[in-house]
PDB file of C-alpha atoms in Angstrom:
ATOM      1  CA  UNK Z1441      -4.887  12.217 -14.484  1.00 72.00           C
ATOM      2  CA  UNK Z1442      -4.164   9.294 -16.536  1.00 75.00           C
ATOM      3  CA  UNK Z1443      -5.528   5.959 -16.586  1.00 78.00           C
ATOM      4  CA  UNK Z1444      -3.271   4.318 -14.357  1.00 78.00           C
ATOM      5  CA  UNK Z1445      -3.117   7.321 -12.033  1.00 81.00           C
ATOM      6  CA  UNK Z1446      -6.543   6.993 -12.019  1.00 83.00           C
ATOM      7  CA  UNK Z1447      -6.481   3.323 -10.256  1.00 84.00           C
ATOM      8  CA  UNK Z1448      -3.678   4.382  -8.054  1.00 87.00           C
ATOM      9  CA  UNK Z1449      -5.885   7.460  -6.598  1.00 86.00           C
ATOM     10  CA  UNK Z1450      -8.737   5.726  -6.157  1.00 88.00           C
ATOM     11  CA  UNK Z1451      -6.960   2.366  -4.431  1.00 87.00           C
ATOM     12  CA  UNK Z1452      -5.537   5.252  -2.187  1.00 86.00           C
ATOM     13  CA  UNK Z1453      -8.774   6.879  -1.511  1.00 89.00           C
ATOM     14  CA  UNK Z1454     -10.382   3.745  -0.257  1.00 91.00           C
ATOM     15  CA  UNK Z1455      -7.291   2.896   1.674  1.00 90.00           C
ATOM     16  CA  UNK Z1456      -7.243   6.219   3.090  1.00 89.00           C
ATOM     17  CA  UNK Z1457     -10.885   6.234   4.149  1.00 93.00           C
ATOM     18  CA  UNK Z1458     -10.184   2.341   5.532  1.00 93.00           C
ATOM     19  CA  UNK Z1459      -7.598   3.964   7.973  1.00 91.00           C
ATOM     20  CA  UNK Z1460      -9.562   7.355   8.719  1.00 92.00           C
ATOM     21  CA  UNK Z1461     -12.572   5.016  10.398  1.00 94.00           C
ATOM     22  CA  UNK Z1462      -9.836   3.799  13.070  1.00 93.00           C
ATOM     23  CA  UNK Z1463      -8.359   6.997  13.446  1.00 87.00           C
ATOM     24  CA  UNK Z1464      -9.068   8.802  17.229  1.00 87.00           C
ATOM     25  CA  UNK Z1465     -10.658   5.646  18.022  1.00 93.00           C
ATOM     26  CA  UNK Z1466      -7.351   3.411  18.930  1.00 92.00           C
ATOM     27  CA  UNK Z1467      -7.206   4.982  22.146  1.00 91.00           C
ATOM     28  CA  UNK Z1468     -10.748   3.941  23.232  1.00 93.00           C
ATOM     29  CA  UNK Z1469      -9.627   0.354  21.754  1.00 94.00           C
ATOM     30  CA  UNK Z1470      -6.389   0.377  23.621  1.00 93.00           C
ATOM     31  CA  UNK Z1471      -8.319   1.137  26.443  1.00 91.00           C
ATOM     32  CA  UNK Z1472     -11.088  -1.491  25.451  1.00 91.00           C
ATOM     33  CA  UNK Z1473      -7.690  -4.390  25.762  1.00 92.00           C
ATOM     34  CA  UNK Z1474      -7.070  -3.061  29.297  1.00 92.00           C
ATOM     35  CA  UNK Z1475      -4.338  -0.941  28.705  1.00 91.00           C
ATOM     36  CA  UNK Z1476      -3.722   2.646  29.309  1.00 91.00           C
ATOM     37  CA  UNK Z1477      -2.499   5.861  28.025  1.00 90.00           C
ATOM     38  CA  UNK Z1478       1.313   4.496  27.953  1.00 94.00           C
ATOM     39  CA  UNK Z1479       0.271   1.263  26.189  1.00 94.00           C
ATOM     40  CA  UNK Z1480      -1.680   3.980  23.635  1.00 93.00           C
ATOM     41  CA  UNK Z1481       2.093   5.930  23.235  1.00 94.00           C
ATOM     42  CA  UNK Z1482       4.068   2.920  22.800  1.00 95.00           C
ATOM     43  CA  UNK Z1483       1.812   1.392  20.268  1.00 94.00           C
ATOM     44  CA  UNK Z1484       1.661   4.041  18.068  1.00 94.00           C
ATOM     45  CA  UNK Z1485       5.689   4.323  18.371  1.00 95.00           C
ATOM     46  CA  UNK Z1486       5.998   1.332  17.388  1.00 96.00           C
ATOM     47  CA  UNK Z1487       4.186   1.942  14.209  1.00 95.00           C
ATOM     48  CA  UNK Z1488       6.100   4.941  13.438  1.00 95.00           C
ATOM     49  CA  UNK Z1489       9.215   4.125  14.097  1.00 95.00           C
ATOM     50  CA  UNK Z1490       8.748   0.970  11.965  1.00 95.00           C
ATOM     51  CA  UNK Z1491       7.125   2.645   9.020  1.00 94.00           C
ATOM     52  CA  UNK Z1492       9.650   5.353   8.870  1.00 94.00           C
ATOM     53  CA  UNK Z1493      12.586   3.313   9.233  1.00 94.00           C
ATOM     54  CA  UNK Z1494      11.724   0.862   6.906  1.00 94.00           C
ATOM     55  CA  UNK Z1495      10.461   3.709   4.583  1.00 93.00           C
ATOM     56  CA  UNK Z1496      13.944   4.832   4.351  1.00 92.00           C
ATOM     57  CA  UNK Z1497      15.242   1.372   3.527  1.00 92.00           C
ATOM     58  CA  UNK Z1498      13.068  -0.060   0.852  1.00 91.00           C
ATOM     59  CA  UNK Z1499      12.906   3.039  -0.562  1.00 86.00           C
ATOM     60  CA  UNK Z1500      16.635   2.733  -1.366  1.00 87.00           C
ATOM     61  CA  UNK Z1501      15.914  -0.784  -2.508  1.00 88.00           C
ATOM     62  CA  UNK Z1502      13.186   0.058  -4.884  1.00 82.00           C
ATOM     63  CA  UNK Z1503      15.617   2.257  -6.777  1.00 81.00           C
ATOM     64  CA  UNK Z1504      17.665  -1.572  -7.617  1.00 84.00           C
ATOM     65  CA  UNK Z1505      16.594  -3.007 -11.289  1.00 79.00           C
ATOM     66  CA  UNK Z1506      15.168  -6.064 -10.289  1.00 81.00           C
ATOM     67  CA  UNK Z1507      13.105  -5.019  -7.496  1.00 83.00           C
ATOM     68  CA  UNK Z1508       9.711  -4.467  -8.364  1.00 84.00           C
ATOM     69  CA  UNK Z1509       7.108  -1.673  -7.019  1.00 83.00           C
ATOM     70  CA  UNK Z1510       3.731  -2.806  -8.123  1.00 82.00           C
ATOM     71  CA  UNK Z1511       4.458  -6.247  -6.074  1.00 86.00           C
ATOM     72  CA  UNK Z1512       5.995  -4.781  -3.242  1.00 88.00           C
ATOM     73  CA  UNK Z1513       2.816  -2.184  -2.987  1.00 88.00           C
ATOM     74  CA  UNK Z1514       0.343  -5.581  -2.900  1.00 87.00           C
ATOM     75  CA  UNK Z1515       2.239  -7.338  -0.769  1.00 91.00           C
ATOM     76  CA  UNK Z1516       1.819  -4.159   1.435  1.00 92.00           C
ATOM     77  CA  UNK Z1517      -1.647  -3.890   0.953  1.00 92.00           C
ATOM     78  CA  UNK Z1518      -2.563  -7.560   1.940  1.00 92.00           C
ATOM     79  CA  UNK Z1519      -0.264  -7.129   4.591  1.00 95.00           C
ATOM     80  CA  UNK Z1520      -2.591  -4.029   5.899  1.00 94.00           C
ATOM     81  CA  UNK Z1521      -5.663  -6.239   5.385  1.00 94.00           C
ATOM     82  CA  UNK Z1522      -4.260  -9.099   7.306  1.00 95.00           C
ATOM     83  CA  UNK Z1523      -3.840  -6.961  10.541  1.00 95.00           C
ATOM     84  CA  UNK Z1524      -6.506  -4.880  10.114  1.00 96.00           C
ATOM     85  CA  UNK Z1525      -8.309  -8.308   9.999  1.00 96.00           C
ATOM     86  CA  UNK Z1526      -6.188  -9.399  12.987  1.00 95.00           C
ATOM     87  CA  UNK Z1527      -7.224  -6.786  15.272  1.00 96.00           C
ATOM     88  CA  UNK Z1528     -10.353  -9.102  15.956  1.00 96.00           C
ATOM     89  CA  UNK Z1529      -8.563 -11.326  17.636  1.00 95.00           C
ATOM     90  CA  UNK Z1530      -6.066  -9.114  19.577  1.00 95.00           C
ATOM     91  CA  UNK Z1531      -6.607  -9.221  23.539  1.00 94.00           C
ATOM     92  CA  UNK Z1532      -3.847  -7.539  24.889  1.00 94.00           C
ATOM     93  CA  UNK Z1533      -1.878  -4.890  24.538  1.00 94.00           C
ATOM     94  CA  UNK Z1534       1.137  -6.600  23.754  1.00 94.00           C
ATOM     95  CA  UNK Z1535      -0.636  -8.590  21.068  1.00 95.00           C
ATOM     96  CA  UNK Z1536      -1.444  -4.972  19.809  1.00 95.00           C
ATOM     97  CA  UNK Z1537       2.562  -4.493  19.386  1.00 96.00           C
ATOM     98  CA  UNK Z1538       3.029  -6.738  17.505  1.00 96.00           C
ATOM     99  CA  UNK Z1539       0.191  -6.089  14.971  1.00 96.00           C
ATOM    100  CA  UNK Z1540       1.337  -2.318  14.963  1.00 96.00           C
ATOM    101  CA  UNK Z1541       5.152  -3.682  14.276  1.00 96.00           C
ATOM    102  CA  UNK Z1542       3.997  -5.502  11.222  1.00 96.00           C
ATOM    103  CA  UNK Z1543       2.019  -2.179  10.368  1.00 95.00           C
ATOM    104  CA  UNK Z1544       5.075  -0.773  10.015  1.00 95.00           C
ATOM    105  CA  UNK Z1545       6.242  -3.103   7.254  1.00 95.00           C
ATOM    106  CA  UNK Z1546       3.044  -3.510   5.487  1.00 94.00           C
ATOM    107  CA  UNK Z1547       2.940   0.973   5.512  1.00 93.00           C
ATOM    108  CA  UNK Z1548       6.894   0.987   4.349  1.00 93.00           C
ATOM    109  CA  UNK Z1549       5.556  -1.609   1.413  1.00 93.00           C
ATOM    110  CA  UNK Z1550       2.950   0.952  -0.261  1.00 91.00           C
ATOM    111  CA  UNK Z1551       4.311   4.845   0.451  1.00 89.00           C
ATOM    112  CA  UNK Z1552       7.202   5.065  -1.366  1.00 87.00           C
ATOM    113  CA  UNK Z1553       6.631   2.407  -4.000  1.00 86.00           C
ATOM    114  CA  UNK Z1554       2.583   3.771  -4.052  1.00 87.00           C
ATOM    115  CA  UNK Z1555       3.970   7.526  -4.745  1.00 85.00           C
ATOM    116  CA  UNK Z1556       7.098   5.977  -7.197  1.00 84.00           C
ATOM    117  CA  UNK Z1557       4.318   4.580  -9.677  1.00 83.00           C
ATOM    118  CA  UNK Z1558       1.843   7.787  -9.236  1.00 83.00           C
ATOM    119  CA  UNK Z1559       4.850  10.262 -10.301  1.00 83.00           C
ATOM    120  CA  UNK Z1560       5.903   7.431 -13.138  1.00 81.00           C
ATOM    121  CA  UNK Z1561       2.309   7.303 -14.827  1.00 78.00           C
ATOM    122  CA  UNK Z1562       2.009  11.429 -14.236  1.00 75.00           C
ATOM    123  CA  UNK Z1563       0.898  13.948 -16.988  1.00 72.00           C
ATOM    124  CA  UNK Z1564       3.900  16.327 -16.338  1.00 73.00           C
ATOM    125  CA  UNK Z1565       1.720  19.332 -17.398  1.00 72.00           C
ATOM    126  CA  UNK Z1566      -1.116  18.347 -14.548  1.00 73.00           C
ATOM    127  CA  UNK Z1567       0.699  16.851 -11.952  1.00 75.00           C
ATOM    128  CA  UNK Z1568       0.297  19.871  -9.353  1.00 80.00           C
ATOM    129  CA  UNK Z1569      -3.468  19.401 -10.148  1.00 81.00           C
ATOM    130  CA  UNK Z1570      -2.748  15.364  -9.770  1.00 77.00           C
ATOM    131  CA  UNK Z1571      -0.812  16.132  -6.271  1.00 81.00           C
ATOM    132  CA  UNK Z1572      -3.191  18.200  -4.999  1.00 84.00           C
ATOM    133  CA  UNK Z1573      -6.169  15.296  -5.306  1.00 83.00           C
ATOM    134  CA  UNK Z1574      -4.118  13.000  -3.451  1.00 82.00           C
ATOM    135  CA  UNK Z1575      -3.626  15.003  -0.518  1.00 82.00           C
ATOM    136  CA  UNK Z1576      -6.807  16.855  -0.425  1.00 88.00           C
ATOM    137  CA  UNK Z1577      -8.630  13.633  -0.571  1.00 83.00           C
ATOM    138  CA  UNK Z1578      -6.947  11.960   1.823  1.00 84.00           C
ATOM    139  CA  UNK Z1579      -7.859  14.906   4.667  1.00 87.00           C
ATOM    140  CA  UNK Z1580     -11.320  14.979   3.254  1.00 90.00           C
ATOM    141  CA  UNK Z1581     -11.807  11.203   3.277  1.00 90.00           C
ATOM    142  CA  UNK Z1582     -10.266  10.417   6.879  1.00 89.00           C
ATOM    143  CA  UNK Z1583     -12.174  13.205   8.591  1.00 91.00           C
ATOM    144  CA  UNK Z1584     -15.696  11.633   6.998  1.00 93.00           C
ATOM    145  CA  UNK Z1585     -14.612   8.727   7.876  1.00 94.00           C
ATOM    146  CA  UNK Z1586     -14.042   9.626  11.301  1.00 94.00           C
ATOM    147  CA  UNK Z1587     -17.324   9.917  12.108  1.00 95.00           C
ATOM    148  CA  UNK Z1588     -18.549   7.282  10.454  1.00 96.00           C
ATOM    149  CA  UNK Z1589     -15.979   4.980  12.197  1.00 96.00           C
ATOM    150  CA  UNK Z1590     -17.857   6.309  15.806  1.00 95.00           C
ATOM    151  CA  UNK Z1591     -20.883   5.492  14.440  1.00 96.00           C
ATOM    152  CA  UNK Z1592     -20.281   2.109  13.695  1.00 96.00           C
ATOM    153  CA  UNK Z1593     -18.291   1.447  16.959  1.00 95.00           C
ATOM    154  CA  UNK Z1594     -21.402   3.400  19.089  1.00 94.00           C
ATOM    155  CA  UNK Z1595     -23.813   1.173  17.200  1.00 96.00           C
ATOM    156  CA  UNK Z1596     -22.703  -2.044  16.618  1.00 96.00           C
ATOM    157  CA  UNK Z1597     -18.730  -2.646  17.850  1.00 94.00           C
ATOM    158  CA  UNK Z1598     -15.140  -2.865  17.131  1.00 95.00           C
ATOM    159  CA  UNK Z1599     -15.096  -6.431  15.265  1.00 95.00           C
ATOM    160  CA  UNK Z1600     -18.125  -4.635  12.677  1.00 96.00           C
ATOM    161  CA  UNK Z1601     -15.489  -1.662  12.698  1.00 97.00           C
ATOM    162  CA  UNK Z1602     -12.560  -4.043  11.459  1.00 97.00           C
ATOM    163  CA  UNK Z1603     -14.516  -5.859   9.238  1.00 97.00           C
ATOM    164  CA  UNK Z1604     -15.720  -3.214   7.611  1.00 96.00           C
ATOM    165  CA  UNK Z1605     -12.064  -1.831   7.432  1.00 96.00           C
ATOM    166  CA  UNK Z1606     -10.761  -4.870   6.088  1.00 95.00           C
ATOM    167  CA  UNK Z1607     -13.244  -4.892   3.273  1.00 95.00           C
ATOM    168  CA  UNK Z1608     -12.612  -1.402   1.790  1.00 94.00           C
ATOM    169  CA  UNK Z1609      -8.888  -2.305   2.286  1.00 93.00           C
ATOM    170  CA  UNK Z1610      -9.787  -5.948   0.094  1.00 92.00           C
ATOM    171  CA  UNK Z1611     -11.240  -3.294  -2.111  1.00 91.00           C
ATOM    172  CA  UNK Z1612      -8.460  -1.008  -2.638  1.00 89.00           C
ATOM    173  CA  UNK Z1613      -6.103  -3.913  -3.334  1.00 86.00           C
ATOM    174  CA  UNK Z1614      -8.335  -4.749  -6.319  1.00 86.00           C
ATOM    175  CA  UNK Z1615      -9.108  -1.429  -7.714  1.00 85.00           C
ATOM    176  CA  UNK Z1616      -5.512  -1.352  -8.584  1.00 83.00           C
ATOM    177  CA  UNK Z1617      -4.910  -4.618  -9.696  1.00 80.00           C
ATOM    178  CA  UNK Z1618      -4.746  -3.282 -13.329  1.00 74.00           C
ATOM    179  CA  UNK Z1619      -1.497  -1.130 -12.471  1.00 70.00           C
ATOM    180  CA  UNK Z1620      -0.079  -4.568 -11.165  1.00 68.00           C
ATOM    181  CA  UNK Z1621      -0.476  -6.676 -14.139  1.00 64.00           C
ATOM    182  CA  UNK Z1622       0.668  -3.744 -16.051  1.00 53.00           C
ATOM    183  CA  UNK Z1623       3.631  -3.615 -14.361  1.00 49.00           C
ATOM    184  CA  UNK Z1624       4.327  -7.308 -14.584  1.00 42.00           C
ATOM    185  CA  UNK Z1625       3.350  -7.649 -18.483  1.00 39.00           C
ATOM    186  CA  UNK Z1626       5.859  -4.463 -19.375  1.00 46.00           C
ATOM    187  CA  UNK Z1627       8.488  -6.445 -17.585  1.00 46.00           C
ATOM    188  CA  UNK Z1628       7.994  -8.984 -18.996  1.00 37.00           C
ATOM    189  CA  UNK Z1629       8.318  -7.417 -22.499  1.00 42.00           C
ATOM    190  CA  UNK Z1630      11.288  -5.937 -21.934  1.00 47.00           C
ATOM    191  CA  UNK Z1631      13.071  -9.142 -20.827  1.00 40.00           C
ATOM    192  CA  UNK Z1632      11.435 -10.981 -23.788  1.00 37.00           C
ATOM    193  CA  UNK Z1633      12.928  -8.266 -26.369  1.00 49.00           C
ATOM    194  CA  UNK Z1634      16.148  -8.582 -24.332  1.00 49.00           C
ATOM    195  CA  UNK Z1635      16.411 -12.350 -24.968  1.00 48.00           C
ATOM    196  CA  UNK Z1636      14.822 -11.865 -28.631  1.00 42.00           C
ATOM    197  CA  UNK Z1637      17.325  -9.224 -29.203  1.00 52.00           C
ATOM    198  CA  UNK Z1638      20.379 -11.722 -27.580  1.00 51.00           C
ATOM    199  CA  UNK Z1639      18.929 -14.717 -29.586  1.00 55.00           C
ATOM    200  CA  UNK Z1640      19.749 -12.490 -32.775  1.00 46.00           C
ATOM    201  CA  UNK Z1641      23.021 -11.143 -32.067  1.00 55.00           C
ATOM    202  CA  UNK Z1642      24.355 -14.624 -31.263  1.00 48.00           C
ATOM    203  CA  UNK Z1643      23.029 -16.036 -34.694  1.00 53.00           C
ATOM    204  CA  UNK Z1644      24.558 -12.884 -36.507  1.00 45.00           C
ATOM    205  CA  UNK Z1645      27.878 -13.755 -34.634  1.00 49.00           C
ATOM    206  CA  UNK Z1646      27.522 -17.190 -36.280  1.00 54.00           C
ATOM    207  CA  UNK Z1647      26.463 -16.287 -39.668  1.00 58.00           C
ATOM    208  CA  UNK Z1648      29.609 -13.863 -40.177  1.00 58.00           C
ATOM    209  CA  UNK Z1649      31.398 -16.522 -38.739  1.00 58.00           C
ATOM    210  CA  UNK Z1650      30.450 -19.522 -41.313  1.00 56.00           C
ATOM    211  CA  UNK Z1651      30.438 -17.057 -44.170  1.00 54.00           C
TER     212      UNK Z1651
END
């Protein structure tokens, strides 16, 4: 992998793990709220049908020339954080929606913007080897997590759950943070040579001009 694929996989690792600790465990917190196996289905429709819809629309966006991925994926990321944090003070199910709606978005940010930069910062020759981390990982890492997620909830409770959740996810956001500023500082160059590159064309127009 290279160095920026690097700091993608291992922001997605940690977010991948954050998630896995929830994972079977939303039913017993849907349940927790005082709702029941329908307020368990309709939740987690909710999510998907957000994600996947919006999925399908910024990822049509991100193809435009001014939109940008790396902020996009951050703003999903915080976005995660900020419900995963918010799940400590949900208290119905309904509240629950709502944080699952906004999910949606915050999922719809990162995937296709999150696998956009991965394939753009590839080794072509390796990236079946690259591929194959991301996934395997991500099986590996949610099914550890799994059990410690039960652990913690058995032990201690859902708020030391989320917390802990929202940290890794705090953590994920800032292992990448590189692959954001690079993004922003090759933008940048390229509109500066643009305008460097305009600025000389105009004074060529006006020295063939006076001579």
């Amino acid at each position: 992998m290279t160095k920026r694929q690097k700091e993608l996989f291992l922001g997605s690792s940690l977010w991948a793990f954050s998630e896995g600790l929830f994972g079977p465990l939303y039913v017993l917190f849907t349940e927790h709220l005082g709702g029941d196996l329908l307020d368990v289905s309709w939740a987690w429709a909710i999510y998907l049908i957000m994600t996947g819809s919006l999925i399908v629309l910024i990822g049509k966006i991100s193809d435009k020339k001014w939109f940008n991925k790396s902020n996009a994926m951050y703003a999903g990321y915080v976005l995660n954080a900020l419900c995963t944090f918010g799940y400590l003070f949900i208290r119905t199910p309904a509240q629950l929606f709502l944080v699952e709606a906004v999910n949606g978005l915050a999922n719809a940010l990162v995937e296709p913007n999150w696998h956009s930069l991965f394939a753009r910062y590839e080794d072509k020759s390796k990236s079946g080897s690259a591929w194959g981390w991301v996934d395997g990982q991500a099986q590996v890492l949610s099914g550890v997590a799994v059990l410690i997620g039960g652990l913690i909830v058995k032990y201690f409770s859902f708020s030391a759950l989320f917390i802990v959740m929202g940290v890794v996810q705090v953590l994920s956001l800032y292992v990448q943070i590189d692959v954001l500023r690079f993004g922003v500082h090759k933008k940048a160059k390229k509109l500066l040579n643009k305008r460097v590159s305009l600025r000389l064309r105009v004074k060529y127009v006006k020295s063939t001009r006076g001579s």
